[in-house]
Coordinates of N, CA and C and ligand atoms in Angstrom, one line a residue:
M27 N 88.3 93.3 95.2 CA 87.6 93.7 96.4 C 88.2 94.9 97.0
S28 N 87.4 95.8 97.5 CA 87.8 97.0 98.2 C 88.6 96.6 99.4
R29 N 89.3 97.6 100.0 CA 90.1 97.3 101.2 C 89.3 96.8 102.3
P30 N 89.8 95.9 103.1 CA 89.0 95.3 104.2 C 88.9 96.3 105.3
V31 N 87.8 96.3 106.0 CA 87.5 97.1 107.2 C 88.5 96.8 108.2
I32 N 88.7 95.4 108.5 CA 89.7 94.9 109.4 C 90.7 94.0 108.8
D33 N 92.0 94.4 109.1 CA 93.0 93.5 108.5 C 94.1 93.3 109.7
L34 N 93.9 92.2 110.4 CA 94.9 91.8 111.4 C 95.9 90.9 110.8
D35 N 97.2 91.3 110.9 CA 98.3 90.6 110.1 C 99.3 90.1 111.1
G36 N 99.2 88.8 111.5 CA 100.0 88.2 112.5 C 100.2 88.9 113.9
V37 N 99.0 89.2 114.3 CA 98.9 90.1 115.6 C 99.0 89.2 116.8
S38 N 99.9 89.6 117.7 CA 100.0 89.0 118.9 C 99.9 90.0 120.1
K39 N 99.4 89.5 121.2 CA 99.3 90.4 122.3 C 99.8 89.7 123.6
V40 N 100.8 90.2 124.3 CA 101.3 89.7 125.5 C 101.0 90.6 126.6
Y41 N 100.4 90.2 127.7 CA 100.2 90.9 128.9 C 101.3 90.6 129.9
G42 N 101.7 91.6 130.6 CA 102.6 91.3 131.6 C 104.0 90.9 131.3
S43 N 104.9 90.5 132.1 CA 106.3 89.9 131.7 C 106.8 88.9 132.8
G44 N 107.8 88.3 132.3 CA 108.4 87.3 133.2 C 107.4 86.1 133.6
E45 N 107.3 85.9 134.8 CA 106.5 84.8 135.3 C 105.0 85.0 135.0
A46 N 104.7 86.3 135.1 CA 103.3 86.7 135.0 C 102.9 86.9 133.5
E47 N 103.8 86.6 132.6 CA 103.4 86.8 131.0 C 102.2 85.9 130.6
V48 N 101.3 86.5 130.0 CA 100.2 85.9 129.4 C 100.1 86.3 127.9
R49 N 100.2 85.1 127.0 CA 100.1 85.5 125.6 C 98.6 85.4 125.3
A50 N 97.9 86.5 125.1 CA 96.5 86.4 124.9 C 96.0 86.3 123.5
L51 N 96.9 86.8 122.6 CA 96.8 86.5 121.1 C 98.1 86.0 120.5
A52 N 98.0 85.0 119.7 CA 99.2 84.3 119.3 C 99.3 84.4 117.8
G53 N 99.6 85.6 117.2 CA 99.8 85.6 115.8 C 98.4 85.4 114.9
V54 N 97.5 86.4 115.2 CA 96.3 86.1 114.5 C 96.2 86.9 113.3
H55 N 95.7 86.2 112.1 CA 95.5 86.7 110.8 C 94.0 86.8 110.7
L56 N 93.4 88.0 110.5 CA 92.0 88.0 110.2 C 91.6 89.1 109.3
R57 N 90.9 89.0 108.3 CA 90.5 90.1 107.3 C 88.9 90.1 107.3
V58 N 88.3 91.3 107.5 CA 86.9 91.4 107.5 C 86.6 92.4 106.4
E59 N 85.9 92.0 105.4 CA 85.4 92.9 104.4 C 84.2 93.7 104.6
R60 N 84.2 94.8 104.0 CA 82.9 95.8 104.3 C 81.6 94.9 104.0
G61 N 80.7 95.0 104.9 CA 79.4 94.3 104.8 C 79.3 93.0 105.4
D62 N 80.4 92.5 105.9 CA 80.4 91.2 106.5 C 79.8 91.3 107.9
Y63 N 79.4 90.1 108.4 CA 78.7 89.9 109.8 C 79.4 88.8 110.3
V64 N 80.2 89.0 111.3 CA 81.1 87.9 111.8 C 80.7 87.6 113.3
A65 N 80.6 86.4 113.7 CA 80.5 86.1 115.0 C 81.8 85.4 115.5
I66 N 82.3 86.0 116.7 CA 83.7 85.4 117.1 C 83.2 84.6 118.4
M67 N 83.6 83.3 118.4 CA 83.2 82.4 119.5 C 84.6 81.8 120.1
G68 N 84.3 81.2 121.2 CA 85.5 80.5 121.9 C 85.3 80.6 123.4
A69 N 86.0 79.6 124.0 CA 85.9 79.6 125.5 C 86.4 80.8 126.1
S70 N 86.0 80.9 127.4 CA 86.4 82.1 128.2 C 87.9 82.0 128.3
G71 N 88.6 83.0 128.1 CA 90.0 83.2 128.1 C 90.7 82.9 126.9
S72 N 90.0 82.7 125.7 CA 90.6 82.3 124.5 C 91.1 83.6 123.7
G73 N 90.8 84.7 124.2 CA 91.5 86.0 123.6 C 90.4 86.8 122.8
K74 N 89.1 86.6 123.0 CA 88.1 87.2 122.2 C 88.1 88.7 122.5
S75 N 88.1 89.0 123.7 CA 88.0 90.5 124.2 C 89.3 91.2 123.9
T76 N 90.5 90.4 124.0 CA 91.7 91.1 123.7 C 91.6 91.5 122.2
M77 N 91.1 90.5 121.3 CA 91.1 90.8 120.0 C 90.2 92.0 119.6
M78 N 89.0 92.0 120.3 CA 88.1 93.1 120.2 C 88.8 94.4 120.5
N79 N 89.5 94.4 121.7 CA 90.1 95.7 122.1 C 91.2 96.2 121.0
L80 N 91.8 95.3 120.4 CA 92.8 95.7 119.4 C 92.1 96.2 118.2
I81 N 91.0 95.5 117.7 CA 90.3 95.9 116.5 C 89.7 97.2 116.8
G82 N 89.2 97.5 118.1 CA 88.5 98.8 118.4 C 89.4 99.8 118.8
C83 N 90.8 99.6 118.6 CA 91.8 100.6 118.8 C 91.8 101.1 120.3
L84 N 91.5 100.2 121.2 CA 91.4 100.4 122.7 C 92.7 100.0 123.2
D85 N 93.4 99.1 122.5 CA 94.8 98.6 122.9 C 95.5 98.4 121.8
T86 N 96.9 98.2 122.0 CA 97.7 98.0 120.8 C 98.4 96.6 120.7
A87 N 98.8 96.2 119.6 CA 99.4 94.9 119.6 C 100.8 94.8 120.0
T88 N 101.2 93.7 120.5 CA 102.7 93.5 120.9 C 103.5 93.2 119.7
R89 N 103.0 92.4 118.7 CA 103.7 92.2 117.5 C 102.6 92.1 116.4
G90 N 103.0 92.3 115.2 CA 102.2 92.2 114.0 C 101.5 93.6 113.7
R91 N 100.7 93.6 112.7 CA 100.1 94.8 112.1 C 98.7 94.8 112.1
Y92 N 98.1 95.9 112.5 CA 96.6 96.0 112.3 C 96.3 97.3 111.5
R93 N 95.4 97.1 110.5 CA 94.9 98.1 109.8 C 93.4 98.3 109.9
L94 N 92.9 99.3 110.3 CA 91.5 99.6 110.3 C 91.2 100.4 109.1
D95 N 90.3 99.9 108.2 CA 89.9 100.6 106.9 C 91.1 101.2 106.3
G96 N 92.2 100.4 106.3 CA 93.4 100.8 105.5 C 94.4 101.6 106.3
I97 N 94.0 102.0 107.6 CA 94.8 102.8 108.3 C 95.6 102.1 109.3
D98 N 97.0 102.1 109.4 CA 97.8 101.5 110.4 C 97.8 102.4 111.7
V99 N 96.8 102.0 112.6 CA 96.7 102.8 113.6 C 97.9 103.0 114.7
A100 N 98.7 102.0 114.6 CA 99.8 102.0 115.5 C 100.7 103.1 115.4
S101 N 100.7 103.7 114.1 CA 101.7 104.8 113.6 C 101.1 106.1 114.1
L102 N 99.9 106.1 114.5 CA 99.2 107.4 114.9 C 99.4 107.9 116.3
A103 N 99.2 109.2 116.6 CA 99.3 109.6 118.1 C 97.9 109.3 118.6
E104 N 97.9 109.2 120.0 CA 96.8 108.7 120.6 C 95.6 109.7 120.4
S105 N 95.8 110.9 120.2 CA 94.6 111.8 119.8 C 93.9 111.6 118.5
Q106 N 94.8 111.1 117.5 CA 94.4 110.8 116.2 C 93.6 109.4 116.3
V107 N 94.1 108.5 117.0 CA 93.6 107.3 117.2 C 92.0 107.5 117.8
A108 N 92.0 108.3 118.8 CA 90.7 108.5 119.5 C 89.7 109.1 118.5
K109 N 90.2 109.9 117.5 CA 89.3 110.5 116.5 C 88.8 109.5 115.5
I110 N 89.8 108.6 115.1 CA 89.4 107.6 114.1 C 88.5 106.6 114.7
R111 N 88.7 106.3 116.0 CA 87.9 105.3 116.7 C 86.4 105.8 116.9
N112 N 86.4 107.0 117.1 CA 85.1 107.8 117.3 C 84.3 107.8 116.0
R113 N 85.1 108.0 114.9 CA 84.4 108.1 113.6 C 84.1 106.8 113.0
K114 N 84.8 105.8 113.1 CA 84.8 104.6 112.4 C 84.0 103.4 113.0
I115 N 84.0 103.6 114.4 CA 83.6 102.4 115.2 C 82.6 102.7 116.2
G116 N 81.5 101.8 116.3 CA 80.5 101.8 117.2 C 80.7 100.7 118.2
F117 N 80.6 100.9 119.4 CA 80.8 99.8 120.4 C 79.5 99.3 121.2
V118 N 79.3 98.1 121.3 CA 78.2 97.6 122.2 C 78.7 96.6 123.1
F119 N 78.4 96.8 124.5 CA 79.0 95.9 125.4 C 77.8 95.1 126.1
Q120 N 78.3 94.1 126.7 CA 77.3 93.2 127.5 C 76.5 93.9 128.6
S121 N 77.3 94.9 129.2 CA 76.6 95.6 130.4 C 76.1 97.0 130.0
F122 N 75.9 97.2 128.7 CA 75.3 98.4 128.1 C 76.1 99.7 128.2
N123 N 76.8 99.8 129.3 CA 77.6 100.9 129.7 C 76.9 102.4 129.3
L124 N 75.7 102.4 129.8 CA 74.9 103.8 129.6 C 75.3 104.6 130.9
I125 N 75.0 105.9 130.7 CA 75.3 106.7 131.8 C 74.1 106.9 132.7
A126 N 74.2 106.5 133.9 CA 73.1 106.5 134.8 C 72.6 107.8 135.0
R127 N 71.2 107.9 135.3 CA 70.4 109.1 135.7 C 70.6 110.1 134.5
T128 N 70.7 109.7 133.3 CA 70.7 110.5 132.1 C 69.9 109.9 131.1
P129 N 69.0 110.8 130.6 CA 68.0 110.4 129.7 C 68.6 109.7 128.3
A130 N 67.7 108.7 127.8 CA 68.2 107.9 126.7 C 68.9 108.8 125.6
I131 N 68.2 109.9 125.3 CA 68.5 110.7 124.2 C 69.9 111.4 124.4
D132 N 70.1 111.7 125.6 CA 71.5 112.3 125.9 C 72.7 111.3 125.8
N133 N 72.2 110.0 126.3 CA 73.2 109.0 126.2 C 73.6 108.8 124.7
V134 N 72.6 108.8 123.8 CA 72.8 108.6 122.4 C 73.6 109.7 121.7
A135 N 73.2 110.9 122.2 CA 73.9 112.1 121.6 C 75.4 112.2 122.0
L136 N 75.7 111.6 123.1 CA 77.1 111.8 123.6 C 78.2 111.7 122.6
P137 N 78.3 110.5 121.8 CA 79.4 110.4 120.9 C 79.5 111.7 119.9
M138 N 78.5 112.3 119.6 CA 78.5 113.4 118.7 C 79.1 114.6 119.4
A139 N 78.9 114.7 120.7 CA 79.5 115.8 121.5 C 81.0 115.8 121.2
Y140 N 81.7 114.6 121.3 CA 83.0 114.4 121.0 C 83.4 114.9 119.5
A141 N 82.5 114.6 118.7 CA 82.7 114.9 117.3 C 82.3 116.3 116.9
K142 N 82.0 117.1 117.9 CA 81.8 118.5 117.8 C 80.6 118.8 116.8
V143 N 79.6 118.1 116.9 CA 78.4 118.4 116.3 C 77.5 119.3 117.1
R144 N 76.8 120.3 116.5 CA 76.0 121.3 117.1 C 74.8 120.6 117.9
A145 N 74.5 121.2 119.0 CA 73.5 120.7 120.0 C 72.2 120.3 119.2
A146 N 71.7 121.1 118.4 CA 70.4 120.9 117.7 C 70.4 119.7 116.8
E147 N 71.6 119.6 116.2 CA 71.8 118.5 115.2 C 72.0 117.2 116.0
R148 N 72.8 117.3 117.2 CA 72.9 116.1 117.9 C 71.5 115.5 118.4
N149 N 70.7 116.5 118.9 CA 69.4 116.0 119.2 C 68.6 115.4 118.2
R150 N 68.7 116.0 117.0 CA 67.8 115.4 115.9 C 68.4 114.2 115.4
R151 N 69.6 113.9 115.4 CA 70.2 112.7 115.1 C 70.0 111.5 116.1
A152 N 70.1 112.0 117.4 CA 70.0 111.0 118.4 C 68.5 110.6 118.5
A153 N 67.6 111.5 118.2 CA 66.0 111.1 118.2 C 65.9 110.1 117.0
A154 N 66.6 110.4 115.9 CA 66.3 109.6 114.7 C 66.9 108.2 115.1
A155 N 68.0 108.1 115.7 CA 68.6 106.7 116.0 C 67.8 106.0 117.0
L156 N 67.2 106.7 118.0 CA 66.3 106.0 118.9 C 65.0 105.5 118.3
G157 N 64.6 106.3 117.2 CA 63.4 105.9 116.6 C 63.7 104.6 115.7
L158 N 65.0 104.6 115.2 CA 65.4 103.5 114.4 C 65.3 102.1 115.3
V159 N 65.7 102.2 116.5 CA 65.8 101.0 117.3 C 64.4 100.8 118.1
G160 N 63.4 101.5 117.7 CA 62.2 101.4 118.3 C 61.8 102.0 119.5
L161 N 62.6 103.0 120.0 CA 62.4 103.6 121.2 C 62.1 105.1 121.2
A162 N 61.3 105.4 120.1 CA 60.9 106.8 119.9 C 60.1 107.4 121.2
D163 N 59.4 106.3 121.8 CA 58.5 106.8 122.9 C 59.4 106.7 124.3
R164 N 60.6 106.5 124.1 CA 61.4 106.3 125.5 C 62.6 107.2 125.6
M165 N 62.6 108.3 124.8 CA 63.8 109.2 124.6 C 64.1 109.8 126.0
D166 N 63.1 110.1 126.8 CA 63.5 110.9 128.0 C 63.7 110.0 129.3
H167 N 63.5 108.6 129.0 CA 63.6 107.7 130.1 C 65.1 107.5 130.4
R168 N 65.4 107.2 131.7 CA 66.6 107.1 132.1 C 66.9 105.6 132.1
P169 N 68.2 105.1 132.2 CA 68.5 103.6 132.0 C 67.8 102.8 133.0
N170 N 67.6 103.3 134.3 CA 66.9 102.5 135.3 C 65.4 102.4 135.1
E171 N 65.0 103.2 134.2 CA 63.5 103.1 133.9 C 63.2 102.2 132.6
L172 N 64.2 101.5 132.2 CA 64.1 100.8 130.8 C 64.6 99.3 131.2
S173 N 63.9 98.3 130.4 CA 64.3 96.9 130.6 C 65.8 96.8 130.0
G174 N 66.3 95.6 130.3 CA 67.6 95.2 129.8 C 67.7 95.3 128.3
G175 N 66.7 94.8 127.6 CA 66.6 94.8 126.1 C 66.5 96.2 125.6
Q176 N 65.8 97.1 126.2 CA 65.6 98.5 125.9 C 66.9 99.3 126.0
Q177 N 67.6 99.0 127.2 CA 68.9 99.7 127.5 C 69.8 99.2 126.4
Q178 N 69.9 97.9 126.0 CA 70.7 97.6 124.9 C 70.4 98.2 123.6
R179 N 69.2 98.5 123.4 CA 68.7 99.1 122.1 C 69.2 100.6 122.2
V180 N 69.2 101.2 123.3 CA 69.8 102.6 123.4 C 71.3 102.6 123.1
A181 N 72.0 101.6 123.7 CA 73.4 101.5 123.5 C 73.7 101.3 122.0
I182 N 72.8 100.5 121.3 CA 73.0 100.3 119.8 C 72.7 101.6 119.1
A183 N 71.7 102.3 119.5 CA 71.5 103.7 118.9 C 72.7 104.6 119.1
R184 N 73.3 104.5 120.2 CA 74.5 105.3 120.5 C 75.6 104.9 119.7
A185 N 75.7 103.6 119.3 CA 76.8 103.0 118.7 C 76.7 103.4 117.2
I186 N 75.5 103.6 116.7 CA 75.2 103.8 115.2 C 75.0 105.4 114.8
V187 N 74.9 106.2 115.8 CA 74.5 107.5 115.6 C 75.5 108.3 114.9
T188 N 76.8 107.9 115.0 CA 77.9 108.6 114.2 C 78.0 108.0 112.9
E189 N 77.2 106.9 112.5 CA 77.2 106.3 111.3 C 78.6 105.6 111.0
P190 N 79.2 104.8 112.0 CA 80.4 104.2 111.8 C 80.4 103.1 110.7
I191 N 81.6 102.8 110.1 CA 81.5 101.8 109.2 C 81.6 100.4 109.9
L192 N 82.0 100.3 111.2 CA 82.1 99.1 111.9 C 81.4 99.2 113.4
L193 N 80.6 98.1 113.4 CA 80.0 97.9 114.8 C 80.6 96.7 115.5
L194 N 81.2 96.9 116.7 CA 81.8 95.8 117.4 C 81.1 95.6 118.7
A195 N 80.6 94.4 119.0 CA 79.8 94.0 120.1 C 80.5 92.9 120.9
D196 N 80.7 93.1 122.2 CA 81.1 92.0 123.0 C 80.1 91.5 123.9
E197 N 79.7 90.3 123.6 CA 78.6 89.6 124.4 C 77.4 90.5 124.4
P198 N 76.8 91.1 123.3 CA 75.8 92.0 123.5 C 74.5 91.4 124.1
T199 N 74.4 90.1 124.1 CA 73.1 89.6 124.6 C 73.3 88.8 125.8
G200 N 74.5 88.9 126.4 CA 74.9 88.1 127.5 C 74.1 88.4 128.7
A201 N 73.5 89.6 128.8 CA 72.7 90.0 130.0 C 71.2 89.9 129.7
L202 N 70.9 89.4 128.5 CA 69.4 89.6 128.1 C 68.7 88.3 128.1
D203 N 67.4 88.4 128.3 CA 66.5 87.1 128.1 C 66.3 86.9 126.8
S204 N 65.6 85.8 126.4 CA 65.6 85.3 125.1 C 64.7 86.2 124.1
R205 N 63.7 86.8 124.7 CA 62.9 87.8 123.9 C 63.7 89.0 123.5
S206 N 64.5 89.6 124.5 CA 65.3 90.8 124.2 C 66.4 90.4 123.4
T207 N 67.1 89.3 123.4 CA 68.0 88.7 122.5 C 67.6 88.7 121.2
H208 N 66.3 88.2 120.9 CA 65.7 88.2 119.6 C 65.6 89.5 119.0
E209 N 65.1 90.5 119.9 CA 64.9 92.0 119.4 C 66.3 92.5 119.0
V210 N 67.3 92.3 119.8 CA 68.6 92.9 119.6 C 69.2 92.2 118.3
M211 N 69.1 91.0 118.1 CA 69.6 90.4 117.0 C 68.8 90.7 115.7
A212 N 67.6 90.9 115.8 CA 66.9 91.5 114.6 C 67.4 92.8 114.2
L213 N 67.7 93.6 115.2 CA 68.3 94.9 114.9 C 69.6 94.9 114.2
F214 N 70.6 94.0 114.7 CA 71.9 93.8 114.1 C 71.6 93.2 112.7
D215 N 70.7 92.3 112.4 CA 70.4 91.7 111.2 C 70.1 92.9 110.1
A216 N 69.2 93.7 110.8 CA 68.8 94.8 109.7 C 69.9 95.8 109.5
L217 N 70.7 96.1 110.4 CA 71.8 97.0 110.3 C 72.8 96.4 109.1
N218 N 73.1 95.1 109.3 CA 74.0 94.5 108.3 C 73.3 94.5 107.0
S219 N 72.0 94.2 106.8 CA 71.4 94.1 105.6 C 71.6 95.5 104.8
R220 N 71.7 96.6 105.6 CA 71.9 97.9 105.0 C 73.5 98.1 104.8
G221 N 74.3 97.2 104.9 CA 75.7 97.4 104.6 C 76.7 97.6 105.8
R222 N 76.1 97.7 107.0 CA 77.0 97.9 108.1 C 77.9 96.6 108.4
T223 N 79.1 96.8 108.7 CA 79.9 95.7 109.0 C 79.8 95.4 110.6
L224 N 79.7 94.1 110.8 CA 79.4 93.8 112.3 C 80.4 92.7 112.6
V225 N 80.9 92.8 113.9 CA 81.6 91.8 114.6 C 81.1 91.7 115.9
I226 N 80.7 90.5 116.3 CA 80.0 90.2 117.5 C 80.6 89.1 118.2
I227 N 81.0 89.3 119.4 CA 81.5 88.2 120.2 C 80.4 87.5 121.0
T228 N 80.4 86.3 120.9 CA 79.2 85.7 121.7 C 79.5 84.2 121.9
H229 N 79.0 83.6 123.0 CA 79.2 82.2 123.3 C 77.8 81.5 123.0
E230 N 76.9 82.2 122.4 CA 75.5 81.6 122.1 C 75.3 81.2 120.8
E231 N 75.2 79.9 120.5 CA 75.0 79.4 119.2 C 73.9 80.1 118.4
E232 N 72.9 80.5 119.1 CA 71.7 81.0 118.4 C 71.9 82.5 117.9
V233 N 72.9 83.0 118.6 CA 73.4 84.4 118.2 C 74.2 84.3 117.0
A234 N 75.2 83.3 117.1 CA 76.1 83.1 116.0 C 75.5 82.7 114.8
A235 N 74.3 82.0 114.9 CA 73.5 81.6 113.7 C 73.1 82.8 112.8
H236 N 73.0 83.9 113.5 CA 72.5 85.2 112.7 C 73.6 85.7 111.8
A237 N 74.9 85.4 112.0 CA 76.1 85.9 111.5 C 76.2 85.3 110.0
K238 N 77.1 85.8 109.2 CA 77.4 85.3 107.8 C 78.7 84.5 108.0
R239 N 79.3 84.6 109.0 CA 80.7 84.0 109.2 C 80.9 83.7 110.7
V240 N 81.5 82.6 111.0 CA 81.8 82.2 112.4 C 83.2 81.9 112.6
V241 N 83.9 82.6 113.4 CA 85.3 82.5 113.7 C 85.4 82.0 115.1
H242 N 86.1 80.8 115.3 CA 86.4 80.2 116.6 C 87.8 80.5 116.9
M243 N 88.0 80.8 118.2 CA 89.3 81.0 118.8 C 89.5 80.1 119.9
R244 N 90.9 79.7 120.1 CA 91.3 78.9 121.3 C 92.8 79.4 121.5
D245 N 93.0 79.5 122.8 CA 94.4 79.9 123.3 C 95.0 81.0 122.4
G246 N 94.2 82.0 122.1 CA 94.8 83.1 121.4 C 95.0 82.9 119.9
S247 N 94.4 81.8 119.3 CA 94.5 81.6 117.8 C 93.2 81.4 117.2
V248 N 93.1 81.7 116.0 CA 91.8 81.4 115.2 C 91.9 79.9 114.8
I249 N 91.0 79.0 115.4 CA 91.1 77.6 114.9 C 90.1 77.2 113.9
S250 N 89.0 78.1 113.7 CA 88.2 77.9 112.5 C 87.6 79.1 112.0
D251 N 87.2 79.2 110.8 CA 86.7 80.4 110.2 C 85.7 79.9 109.0
V252 N 84.5 79.9 109.4 CA 83.5 79.2 108.4 C 82.4 80.3 108.0
R253 N 82.3 80.4 106.7 CA 81.3 81.2 106.1 C 79.9 80.4 106.0
Q254 N 79.0 81.1 106.6 CA 77.6 80.4 106.5 C 76.6 81.2 105.8
G255 N 76.9 82.4 105.3 CA 76.1 83.3 104.6 C 76.8 84.1 103.6
A256 N 76.2 84.3 102.5 CA 76.9 84.9 101.4 C 77.3 86.4 101.8
L257 N 78.6 86.8 101.4 CA 79.0 88.1 101.6 C 78.7 88.9 100.3
T258 N 77.5 89.3 100.3 CA 77.1 89.9 98.9 C 77.6 91.3 98.9
G259 N 77.9 91.8 97.7 CA 78.3 93.1 97.5 C 77.5 94.1 98.4
P260 N 78.2 94.7 99.4 CA 77.4 95.6 100.3 C 76.6 96.7 99.4
P261 N 75.5 97.0 99.8 CA 74.8 98.2 99.2 C 75.5 99.4 99.5
P262 N 75.5 100.4 98.7 CA 76.2 101.7 99.1 C 75.6 102.1 100.4
L263 N 76.5 102.7 101.2 CA 76.2 103.2 102.5 C 76.0 104.7 102.4
A264 N 74.8 105.0 101.9 CA 74.5 106.5 101.7 C 74.4 107.1 103.1
A265 N 74.7 108.4 103.3 CA 74.7 109.2 104.5 C 73.1 109.1 105.0
G266 N 72.9 108.7 106.2 CA 71.6 108.6 106.7 C 70.9 107.3 106.4
A267 N 71.6 106.4 105.7 CA 71.0 105.2 105.1 C 70.3 104.4 106.3
H268 N 70.9 104.3 107.5 CA 70.4 103.5 108.5 C 68.9 104.0 109.0
L269 N 68.9 105.3 108.7 CA 67.4 105.9 109.2 C 66.3 105.4 108.4
Q270 N 66.7 104.6 107.3 CA 65.5 104.1 106.5 C 65.0 102.8 107.0
L271 N 65.8 102.2 107.9 CA 65.3 100.9 108.5 C 63.9 100.9 109.2
G272 N 63.3 99.8 109.1 CA 62.0 99.6 109.8 C 62.5 99.5 111.3
A273 N 61.7 100.2 112.1 CA 62.1 100.3 113.5 C 61.6 98.9 114.2
A274 N 62.4 98.4 115.1 CA 62.1 97.3 115.9 C 60.9 97.6 116.8
S275 N 60.2 96.7 117.2 CA 58.9 96.9 118.0 C 59.3 97.2 119.4
Ligands
ADP314 P1 87.9 86.0 126.3 O1 87.4 87.4 126.1 O2 88.0 85.1 125.3 O3 87.4 85.6 127.6 P2 90.3 87.6 127.0 O4 90.7 88.2 125.8 O5 89.6 88.4 128.0 O6 89.5 86.3 126.7 O7 91.6 87.1 127.7 C1 92.6 86.2 127.1 C2 93.7 85.9 128.0 O8 94.5 87.1 128.5 C3 93.2 85.2 129.4 O9 94.2 84.3 129.9 C4 93.2 86.6 130.3 O10 93.4 86.1 131.7 C5 94.4 87.3 129.8 N1 94.2 88.8 130.0 C6 93.2 89.5 129.5 N2 93.3 90.8 129.8 C7 94.4 90.8 130.6 C8 95.2 92.0 131.2 N3 94.7 93.2 131.2 N4 96.3 91.7 132.0 C9 96.7 90.4 132.0 N5 96.0 89.3 131.4 C10 94.9 89.6 130.7
MG315 MG1 85.7 88.4 127.0

């Protein structure tokens, strides 16, 4: 098998010190292969967001080793880490994290500004990504002119516009009604079926049911790891492959 996208090897995370010390992760081992679709579940405070922050190179481990697509990020300078994070990972959050009073297309184009893509190309790719998520007719709408489900689809377009190998989502449907949840999960399913690796934190069974693998956490440890869908050999992820997806309605 090719190298894993995620390889957490005995990773611990301790916040604070002395009396205030909190062990948020306690020696986690987790490997995620390319093309997998993983739901992370567990009670509030079990360490899910801490793990996602480490996987997403937003924070560093206290102990243990993490490799992202074979790269030991702890050994890199912060500027290098930022570059790798921008290139390899797309983030989706519960609260969408869109920039207010800014058109959808500019929100989606933003990650490419950091990646030094020319303006015309940024716009072309952002428009394509918005088309992919079914929002071709909402490009100039600002976040407050969109429903929650539409805002999350803009956020997903922003997450995939750089064609990252990994999508990380922390409670992506936590603020959505059931219809919007269904739309967003259909989009994640389609992205995974095209070979994109997905890790989604959720406390909703119906969301976890979409994944191929469910990991449960408790008190900073993985307590179960169950495969429920085949990890088939991922199709080759050709440049622009995600643009061939059927758009959500
Ligand atoms: P989850 O996402 O599963 O709810 P978290 O990863 O957010 O859990 O938190 C795990 C534990 O670490 C909790 O006890 C939480 O209070 C603690 N924690 C999280 N972030 C911090 C922080 N920045 N400083 C101190 N403690 C933290
Ligand atoms: Mg959390």
